[in-house]
Amino acid sequence: MIDLHCHTKISDCSFTTEEVISIAEQKGVTHLAITNHDTTSGLSEAAEIGMALGVSIIPGIEISAFDFTRGNRAHILGLYVTPGHEAISELCQPLIEQRNKASQMMVRILIEAGYDLSWDEVEELAAGGTGVYKQHIMHALLKKGYTNSIYGPLYKKLFSKGRNEKERGMAYIPIEYVSAEDAIKAIRRAGGIPVLAHPGQFHNFDAVEEWVQLGLEGIEVNHPLHNQTDRIKAGHLAERFNLIQTGGSDFHGFYSDTQSEIGAFTADQAEFDKLIARKDSMLKL
């Protein structure tokens, strides 16, 4: 099995890299892409662990981007990126720092609102990663008995973006994401293959033609948030623009909003062969 979308504790998954790869081995996954948000940290270690466990690790990233033309969020996967490449760090490090500062502000708002919470206990849950995500804040609140789930009524009450200020969560702090165009270019500069992640979630189908001109090479078809209509749309776009059709579980462990397990959504061997061929052809350029 080939799972081309998976996270670890380095971003917003509840499991460590070693735990994630161990689960993949137990599930029968032979190739696993580690695609943490906005960082390539830990990929060299992941490759070593994978080698020891018999799981081939594909170095990846998922860049949190925005389609400023259409006003939609967009996640761009980079497969076979060079870990630590300056194109990635220059683009993503400011985003990582901004996210962590936003999380600090969120926790401060919650404390002032009377929630029994501290930055130290939230930060402890994010230890070993690039910073605090909303999932870590919710985990701390869950441990205090304020909720029984990461995602649910309390999450919406606190962090909902909302259509207007009235519907916005009381602790919502916006983050300015990088442009999808810059994400695609950075991935290519880092030697990677840019893939549009779960376009059905963020309504990105209309942007595909434009992004292909900038170097988009693939589109995620099989994903836990895609219904049959989304898969068909993504497949048609892949055929029209000669894009590689990928698939992945988007595993987040306890922090998942889909309960998707590693290996539950995969890429076909034929499409994976195309991915390898595309990677090899890019190396010759």
PDB file of N, CA, C and O in Angstrom, residues 137-196:
ATOM      1  N   ILE A 137      -4.420  23.049  21.979  1.00  0.00           N
ATOM      2  CA  ILE A 137      -5.220  23.823  22.929  1.00  0.00           C
ATOM      3  C   ILE A 137      -6.475  23.041  23.311  1.00  0.00           C
ATOM      4  O   ILE A 137      -6.841  22.941  24.488  1.00  0.00           O
ATOM      5  N   MET A 138      -7.125  22.455  22.306  1.00  0.00           N
ATOM      6  CA  MET A 138      -8.324  21.662  22.573  1.00  0.00           C
ATOM      7  C   MET A 138      -8.002  20.433  23.420  1.00  0.00           C
ATOM      8  O   MET A 138      -8.784  20.048  24.294  1.00  0.00           O
ATOM      9  N   HIS A 139      -6.844  19.834  23.188  1.00  0.00           N
ATOM     10  CA  HIS A 139      -6.443  18.670  23.972  1.00  0.00           C
ATOM     11  C   HIS A 139      -6.295  19.046  25.444  1.00  0.00           C
ATOM     12  O   HIS A 139      -6.733  18.312  26.339  1.00  0.00           O
ATOM     13  N   ALA A 140      -5.711  20.219  25.687  1.00  0.00           N
ATOM     14  CA  ALA A 140      -5.560  20.691  27.068  1.00  0.00           C
ATOM     15  C   ALA A 140      -6.925  20.933  27.707  1.00  0.00           C
ATOM     16  O   ALA A 140      -7.147  20.587  28.877  1.00  0.00           O
ATOM     17  N   LEU A 141      -7.844  21.494  26.939  1.00  0.00           N
ATOM     18  CA  LEU A 141      -9.196  21.738  27.450  1.00  0.00           C
ATOM     19  C   LEU A 141      -9.940  20.423  27.693  1.00  0.00           C
ATOM     20  O   LEU A 141     -10.710  20.300  28.653  1.00  0.00           O
ATOM     21  N   LEU A 142      -9.689  19.449  26.846  1.00  0.00           N
ATOM     22  CA  LEU A 142     -10.299  18.128  27.024  1.00  0.00           C
ATOM     23  C   LEU A 142      -9.807  17.494  28.329  1.00  0.00           C
ATOM     24  O   LEU A 142     -10.595  16.920  29.088  1.00  0.00           O
ATOM     25  N   LYS A 143      -8.520  17.614  28.575  1.00  0.00           N
ATOM     26  CA  LYS A 143      -7.944  17.039  29.795  1.00  0.00           C
ATOM     27  C   LYS A 143      -8.515  17.700  31.052  1.00  0.00           C
ATOM     28  O   LYS A 143      -8.582  17.081  32.115  1.00  0.00           O
ATOM     29  N   LYS A 144      -8.952  18.961  30.901  1.00  0.00           N
ATOM     30  CA  LYS A 144      -9.547  19.691  32.028  1.00  0.00           C
ATOM     31  C   LYS A 144     -11.048  19.450  32.149  1.00  0.00           C
ATOM     32  O   LYS A 144     -11.692  19.961  33.063  1.00  0.00           O
ATOM     33  N   GLY A 145     -11.625  18.688  31.216  1.00  0.00           N
ATOM     34  CA  GLY A 145     -13.038  18.338  31.302  1.00  0.00           C
ATOM     35  C   GLY A 145     -13.994  19.304  30.630  1.00  0.00           C
ATOM     36  O   GLY A 145     -15.215  19.180  30.795  1.00  0.00           O
ATOM     37  N   TYR A 146     -13.467  20.254  29.849  1.00  0.00           N
ATOM     38  CA  TYR A 146     -14.342  21.217  29.187  1.00  0.00           C
ATOM     39  C   TYR A 146     -15.044  20.623  27.965  1.00  0.00           C
ATOM     40  O   TYR A 146     -16.039  21.175  27.496  1.00  0.00           O
ATOM     41  N   THR A 147     -14.515  19.539  27.436  1.00  0.00           N
ATOM     42  CA  THR A 147     -15.070  18.916  26.239  1.00  0.00           C
ATOM     43  C   THR A 147     -14.684  17.441  26.244  1.00  0.00           C
ATOM     44  O   THR A 147     -13.799  17.025  26.990  1.00  0.00           O
ATOM     45  N   ASN A 148     -15.349  16.663  25.402  1.00  0.00           N
ATOM     46  CA  ASN A 148     -14.980  15.248  25.284  1.00  0.00           C
ATOM     47  C   ASN A 148     -14.476  14.906  23.894  1.00  0.00           C
ATOM     48  O   ASN A 148     -14.355  13.745  23.531  1.00  0.00           O
ATOM     49  N   SER A 149     -14.172  15.942  23.104  1.00  0.00           N
ATOM     50  CA  SER A 149     -13.643  15.716  21.760  1.00  0.00           C
ATOM     51  C   SER A 149     -12.805  16.921  21.332  1.00  0.00           C
ATOM     52  O   SER A 149     -12.980  18.028  21.841  1.00  0.00           O
ATOM     53  N   ILE A 150     -11.884  16.661  20.388  1.00  0.00           N
ATOM     54  CA  ILE A 150     -11.069  17.753  19.854  1.00  0.00           C
ATOM     55  C   ILE A 150     -11.940  18.667  18.992  1.00  0.00           C
ATOM     56  O   ILE A 150     -11.903  19.893  19.108  1.00  0.00           O
ATOM     57  N   TYR A 151     -12.716  18.049  18.118  1.00  0.00           N
ATOM     58  CA  TYR A 151     -13.610  18.808  17.247  1.00  0.00           C
ATOM     59  C   TYR A 151     -15.045  18.612  17.708  1.00  0.00           C
ATOM     60  O   TYR A 151     -15.468  17.502  17.967  1.00  0.00           O
ATOM     61  N   GLY A 152     -15.772  19.686  17.821  1.00  0.00           N
ATOM     62  CA  GLY A 152     -17.146  19.615  18.295  1.00  0.00           C
ATOM     63  C   GLY A 152     -17.649  21.003  18.612  1.00  0.00           C
ATOM     64  O   GLY A 152     -17.080  22.011  18.160  1.00  0.00           O
ATOM     65  N   PRO A 153     -18.711  21.105  19.413  1.00  0.00           N
ATOM     66  CA  PRO A 153     -19.312  22.408  19.723  1.00  0.00           C
ATOM     67  C   PRO A 153     -18.322  23.400  20.341  1.00  0.00           C
ATOM     68  O   PRO A 153     -18.347  24.588  19.996  1.00  0.00           O
ATOM     69  N   LEU A 154     -17.460  22.939  21.249  1.00  0.00           N
ATOM     70  CA  LEU A 154     -16.524  23.870  21.891  1.00  0.00           C
ATOM     71  C   LEU A 154     -15.513  24.398  20.888  1.00  0.00           C
ATOM     72  O   LEU A 154     -15.172  25.593  20.908  1.00  0.00           O
ATOM     73  N   TYR A 155     -15.015  23.528  20.012  1.00  0.00           N
ATOM     74  CA  TYR A 155     -14.059  23.970  18.993  1.00  0.00           C
ATOM     75  C   TYR A 155     -14.677  25.080  18.139  1.00  0.00           C
ATOM     76  O   TYR A 155     -14.046  26.098  17.872  1.00  0.00           O
ATOM     77  N   LYS A 156     -15.932  24.871  17.722  1.00  0.00           N
ATOM     78  CA  LYS A 156     -16.612  25.881  16.910  1.00  0.00           C
ATOM     79  C   LYS A 156     -16.819  27.168  17.699  1.00  0.00           C
ATOM     80  O   LYS A 156     -16.644  28.272  17.173  1.00  0.00           O
ATOM     81  N   LYS A 157     -17.179  27.033  18.958  1.00  0.00           N
ATOM     82  CA  LYS A 157     -17.403  28.203  19.807  1.00  0.00           C
ATOM     83  C   LYS A 157     -16.140  29.040  19.958  1.00  0.00           C
ATOM     84  O   LYS A 157     -16.190  30.280  19.950  1.00  0.00           O
ATOM     85  N   LEU A 158     -15.012  28.361  20.056  1.00  0.00           N
ATOM     86  CA  LEU A 158     -13.753  29.059  20.312  1.00  0.00           C
ATOM     87  C   LEU A 158     -13.040  29.511  19.044  1.00  0.00           C
ATOM     88  O   LEU A 158     -12.494  30.615  19.000  1.00  0.00           O
ATOM     89  N   PHE A 159     -13.039  28.666  18.009  1.00  0.00           N
ATOM     90  CA  PHE A 159     -12.123  28.895  16.890  1.00  0.00           C
ATOM     91  C   PHE A 159     -12.775  29.011  15.518  1.00  0.00           C
ATOM     92  O   PHE A 159     -12.071  29.123  14.519  1.00  0.00           O
ATOM     93  N   SER A 160     -14.092  28.998  15.448  1.00  0.00           N
ATOM     94  CA  SER A 160     -14.744  29.083  14.145  1.00  0.00           C
ATOM     95  C   SER A 160     -14.376  30.381  13.428  1.00  0.00           C
ATOM     96  O   SER A 160     -14.409  31.464  14.021  1.00  0.00           O
ATOM     97  N   LYS A 161     -14.029  30.259  12.148  1.00  0.00           N
ATOM     98  CA  LYS A 161     -13.707  31.449  11.351  1.00  0.00           C
ATOM     99  C   LYS A 161     -14.966  32.281  11.115  1.00  0.00           C
ATOM    100  O   LYS A 161     -14.928  33.506  11.174  1.00  0.00           O
ATOM    101  N   GLY A 162     -16.076  31.583  10.889  1.00  0.00           N
ATOM    102  CA  GLY A 162     -17.353  32.272  10.699  1.00  0.00           C
ATOM    103  C   GLY A 162     -17.436  33.057   9.402  1.00  0.00           C
ATOM    104  O   GLY A 162     -16.429  33.415   8.803  1.00  0.00           O
ATOM    105  N   ARG A 163     -18.660  33.340   8.987  1.00  0.00           N
ATOM    106  CA  ARG A 163     -18.859  34.147   7.780  1.00  0.00           C
ATOM    107  C   ARG A 163     -18.787  35.635   8.075  1.00  0.00           C
ATOM    108  O   ARG A 163     -18.607  36.451   7.183  1.00  0.00           O
ATOM    109  N   ASN A 164     -18.935  35.987   9.344  1.00  0.00           N
ATOM    110  CA  ASN A 164     -18.828  37.392   9.751  1.00  0.00           C
ATOM    111  C   ASN A 164     -18.367  37.424  11.207  1.00  0.00           C
ATOM    112  O   ASN A 164     -18.209  36.388  11.859  1.00  0.00           O
ATOM    113  N   GLU A 165     -18.167  38.635  11.715  1.00  0.00           N
ATOM    114  CA  GLU A 165     -17.629  38.793  13.072  1.00  0.00           C
ATOM    115  C   GLU A 165     -18.552  38.193  14.130  1.00  0.00           C
ATOM    116  O   GLU A 165     -18.098  37.643  15.139  1.00  0.00           O
ATOM    117  N   LYS A 166     -19.851  38.245  13.881  1.00  0.00           N
ATOM    118  CA  LYS A 166     -20.823  37.725  14.844  1.00  0.00           C
ATOM    119  C   LYS A 166     -20.709  36.210  14.991  1.00  0.00           C
ATOM    120  O   LYS A 166     -20.900  35.665  16.077  1.00  0.00           O
ATOM    121  N   GLU A 167     -20.384  35.525  13.897  1.00  0.00           N
ATOM    122  CA  GLU A 167     -20.292  34.073  13.909  1.00  0.00           C
ATOM    123  C   GLU A 167     -18.891  33.568  14.248  1.00  0.00           C
ATOM    124  O   GLU A 167     -18.663  32.371  14.354  1.00  0.00           O
ATOM    125  N   ARG A 168     -17.954  34.493  14.422  1.00  0.00           N
ATOM    126  CA  ARG A 168     -16.563  34.113  14.648  1.00  0.00           C
ATOM    127  C   ARG A 168     -16.365  33.594  16.073  1.00  0.00           C
ATOM    128  O   ARG A 168     -16.976  34.069  17.016  1.00  0.00           O
ATOM    129  N   GLY A 169     -15.486  32.606  16.203  1.00  0.00           N
ATOM    130  CA  GLY A 169     -15.176  32.060  17.514  1.00  0.00           C
ATOM    131  C   GLY A 169     -14.545  33.099  18.428  1.00  0.00           C
ATOM    132  O   GLY A 169     -13.821  33.990  17.970  1.00  0.00           O
ATOM    133  N   MET A 170     -14.788  32.968  19.735  1.00  0.00           N
ATOM    134  CA  MET A 170     -14.331  33.987  20.680  1.00  0.00           C
ATOM    135  C   MET A 170     -12.806  34.086  20.768  1.00  0.00           C
ATOM    136  O   MET A 170     -12.268  35.123  21.144  1.00  0.00           O
ATOM    137  N   ALA A 171     -12.099  33.016  20.383  1.00  0.00           N
ATOM    138  CA  ALA A 171     -10.639  33.027  20.455  1.00  0.00           C
ATOM    139  C   ALA A 171     -10.007  32.919  19.067  1.00  0.00           C
ATOM    140  O   ALA A 171      -8.818  32.622  18.945  1.00  0.00           O
ATOM    141  N   TYR A 172     -10.796  33.174  18.047  1.00  0.00           N
ATOM    142  CA  TYR A 172     -10.281  33.060  16.676  1.00  0.00           C
ATOM    143  C   TYR A 172      -9.263  34.161  16.384  1.00  0.00           C
ATOM    144  O   TYR A 172      -9.526  35.347  16.574  1.00  0.00           O
ATOM    145  N   ILE A 173      -8.083  33.744  15.933  1.00  0.00           N
ATOM    146  CA  ILE A 173      -7.040  34.668  15.510  1.00  0.00           C
ATOM    147  C   ILE A 173      -6.637  34.281  14.089  1.00  0.00           C
ATOM    148  O   ILE A 173      -6.172  33.163  13.858  1.00  0.00           O
ATOM    149  N   PRO A 174      -6.808  35.174  13.128  1.00  0.00           N
ATOM    150  CA  PRO A 174      -6.487  34.816  11.741  1.00  0.00           C
ATOM    151  C   PRO A 174      -4.980  34.704  11.502  1.00  0.00           C
ATOM    152  O   PRO A 174      -4.182  35.349  12.180  1.00  0.00           O
ATOM    153  N   ILE A 175      -4.627  33.868  10.555  1.00  0.00           N
ATOM    154  CA  ILE A 175      -3.247  33.717  10.126  1.00  0.00           C
ATOM    155  C   ILE A 175      -3.183  34.056   8.641  1.00  0.00           C
ATOM    156  O   ILE A 175      -4.048  33.656   7.864  1.00  0.00           O
ATOM    157  N   GLU A 176      -2.158  34.789   8.246  1.00  0.00           N
ATOM    158  CA  GLU A 176      -1.995  35.113   6.831  1.00  0.00           C
ATOM    159  C   GLU A 176      -1.138  34.031   6.180  1.00  0.00           C
ATOM    160  O   GLU A 176       0.064  33.921   6.453  1.00  0.00           O
ATOM    161  N   TYR A 177      -1.768  33.213   5.357  1.00  0.00           N
ATOM    162  CA  TYR A 177      -1.071  32.105   4.716  1.00  0.00           C
ATOM    163  C   TYR A 177      -0.263  32.588   3.515  1.00  0.00           C
ATOM    164  O   TYR A 177      -0.495  33.678   2.984  1.00  0.00           O
ATOM    165  N   VAL A 178       0.660  31.762   3.066  1.00  0.00           N
ATOM    166  CA  VAL A 178       1.438  32.072   1.869  1.00  0.00           C
ATOM    167  C   VAL A 178       0.565  31.809   0.656  1.00  0.00           C
ATOM    168  O   VAL A 178      -0.447  31.101   0.734  1.00  0.00           O
ATOM    169  N   SER A 179       0.937  32.359  -0.480  1.00  0.00           N
ATOM    170  CA  SER A 179       0.134  32.145  -1.686  1.00  0.00           C
ATOM    171  C   SER A 179       0.381  30.738  -2.235  1.00  0.00           C
ATOM    172  O   SER A 179       1.486  30.180  -2.129  1.00  0.00           O
ATOM    173  N   ALA A 180      -0.648  30.172  -2.833  1.00  0.00           N
ATOM    174  CA  ALA A 180      -0.516  28.846  -3.439  1.00  0.00           C
ATOM    175  C   ALA A 180       0.545  28.868  -4.533  1.00  0.00           C
ATOM    176  O   ALA A 180       1.290  27.891  -4.710  1.00  0.00           O
ATOM    177  N   GLU A 181       0.616  29.979  -5.250  1.00  0.00           N
ATOM    178  CA  GLU A 181       1.615  30.099  -6.315  1.00  0.00           C
ATOM    179  C   GLU A 181       3.026  30.007  -5.746  1.00  0.00           C
ATOM    180  O   GLU A 181       3.886  29.289  -6.285  1.00  0.00           O
ATOM    181  N   ASP A 182       3.276  30.709  -4.643  1.00  0.00           N
ATOM    182  CA  ASP A 182       4.603  30.674  -4.022  1.00  0.00           C
ATOM    183  C   ASP A 182       4.916  29.289  -3.465  1.00  0.00           C
ATOM    184  O   ASP A 182       6.065  28.843  -3.493  1.00  0.00           O
ATOM    185  N   ALA A 183       3.881  28.600  -2.955  1.00  0.00           N
ATOM    186  CA  ALA A 183       4.081  27.254  -2.415  1.00  0.00           C
ATOM    187  C   ALA A 183       4.510  26.296  -3.532  1.00  0.00           C
ATOM    188  O   ALA A 183       5.443  25.499  -3.356  1.00  0.00           O
ATOM    189  N   ILE A 184       3.853  26.371  -4.675  1.00  0.00           N
ATOM    190  CA  ILE A 184       4.197  25.509  -5.808  1.00  0.00           C
ATOM    191  C   ILE A 184       5.631  25.775  -6.262  1.00  0.00           C
ATOM    192  O   ILE A 184       6.420  24.842  -6.489  1.00  0.00           O
ATOM    193  N   LYS A 185       5.982  27.040  -6.378  1.00  0.00           N
ATOM    194  CA  LYS A 185       7.327  27.403  -6.838  1.00  0.00           C
ATOM    195  C   LYS A 185       8.402  26.962  -5.845  1.00  0.00           C
ATOM    196  O   LYS A 185       9.470  26.483  -6.249  1.00  0.00           O
ATOM    197  N   ALA A 186       8.119  27.113  -4.542  1.00  0.00           N
ATOM    198  CA  ALA A 186       9.102  26.733  -3.520  1.00  0.00           C
ATOM    199  C   ALA A 186       9.338  25.226  -3.536  1.00  0.00           C
ATOM    200  O   ALA A 186      10.484  24.761  -3.400  1.00  0.00           O
ATOM    201  N   ILE A 187       8.271  24.458  -3.690  1.00  0.00           N
ATOM    202  CA  ILE A 187       8.399  23.001  -3.735  1.00  0.00           C
ATOM    203  C   ILE A 187       9.248  22.580  -4.928  1.00  0.00           C
ATOM    204  O   ILE A 187      10.125  21.718  -4.817  1.00  0.00           O
ATOM    205  N   ARG A 188       9.013  23.197  -6.047  1.00  0.00           N
ATOM    206  CA  ARG A 188       9.804  22.858  -7.242  1.00  0.00           C
ATOM    207  C   ARG A 188      11.265  23.260  -7.047  1.00  0.00           C
ATOM    208  O   ARG A 188      12.175  22.506  -7.446  1.00  0.00           O
ATOM    209  N   ARG A 189      11.504  24.407  -6.451  1.00  0.00           N
ATOM    210  CA  ARG A 189      12.890  24.823  -6.180  1.00  0.00           C
ATOM    211  C   ARG A 189      13.579  23.842  -5.250  1.00  0.00           C
ATOM    212  O   ARG A 189      14.805  23.626  -5.351  1.00  0.00           O
ATOM    213  N   ALA A 190      12.813  23.234  -4.358  1.00  0.00           N
ATOM    214  CA  ALA A 190      13.370  22.264  -3.413  1.00  0.00           C
ATOM    215  C   ALA A 190      13.436  20.863  -4.006  1.00  0.00           C
ATOM    216  O   ALA A 190      13.669  19.885  -3.285  1.00  0.00           O
ATOM    217  N   GLY A 191      13.234  20.753  -5.311  1.00  0.00           N
ATOM    218  CA  GLY A 191      13.357  19.477  -5.991  1.00  0.00           C
ATOM    219  C   GLY A 191      12.145  18.574  -5.857  1.00  0.00           C
ATOM    220  O   GLY A 191      12.199  17.395  -6.207  1.00  0.00           O
ATOM    221  N   GLY A 192      11.046  19.120  -5.326  1.00  0.00           N
ATOM    222  CA  GLY A 192       9.865  18.309  -5.068  1.00  0.00           C
ATOM    223  C   GLY A 192       8.815  18.382  -6.162  1.00  0.00           C
ATOM    224  O   GLY A 192       8.902  19.186  -7.093  1.00  0.00           O
ATOM    225  N   ILE A 193       7.820  17.533  -6.017  1.00  0.00           N
ATOM    226  CA  ILE A 193       6.698  17.465  -6.951  1.00  0.00           C
ATOM    227  C   ILE A 193       5.472  18.070  -6.279  1.00  0.00           C
ATOM    228  O   ILE A 193       4.965  17.516  -5.291  1.00  0.00           O
ATOM    229  N   PRO A 194       4.978  19.217  -6.756  1.00  0.00           N
ATOM    230  CA  PRO A 194       3.810  19.857  -6.132  1.00  0.00           C
ATOM    231  C   PRO A 194       2.510  19.127  -6.473  1.00  0.00           C
ATOM    232  O   PRO A 194       2.250  18.827  -7.640  1.00  0.00           O
ATOM    233  N   VAL A 195       1.731  18.847  -5.431  1.00  0.00           N
ATOM    234  CA  VAL A 195       0.459  18.145  -5.580  1.00  0.00           C
ATOM    235  C   VAL A 195      -0.616  18.929  -4.830  1.00  0.00           C
ATOM    236  O   VAL A 195      -0.419  19.295  -3.668  1.00  0.00           O
ATOM    237  N   LEU A 196      -1.734  19.177  -5.471  1.00  0.00           N
ATOM    238  CA  LEU A 196      -2.842  19.871  -4.809  1.00  0.00           C
ATOM    239  C   LEU A 196      -3.558  18.901  -3.878  1.00  0.00           C
ATOM    240  O   LEU A 196      -4.115  17.899  -4.318  1.00  0.00           O
TER     241      LEU A 196
END
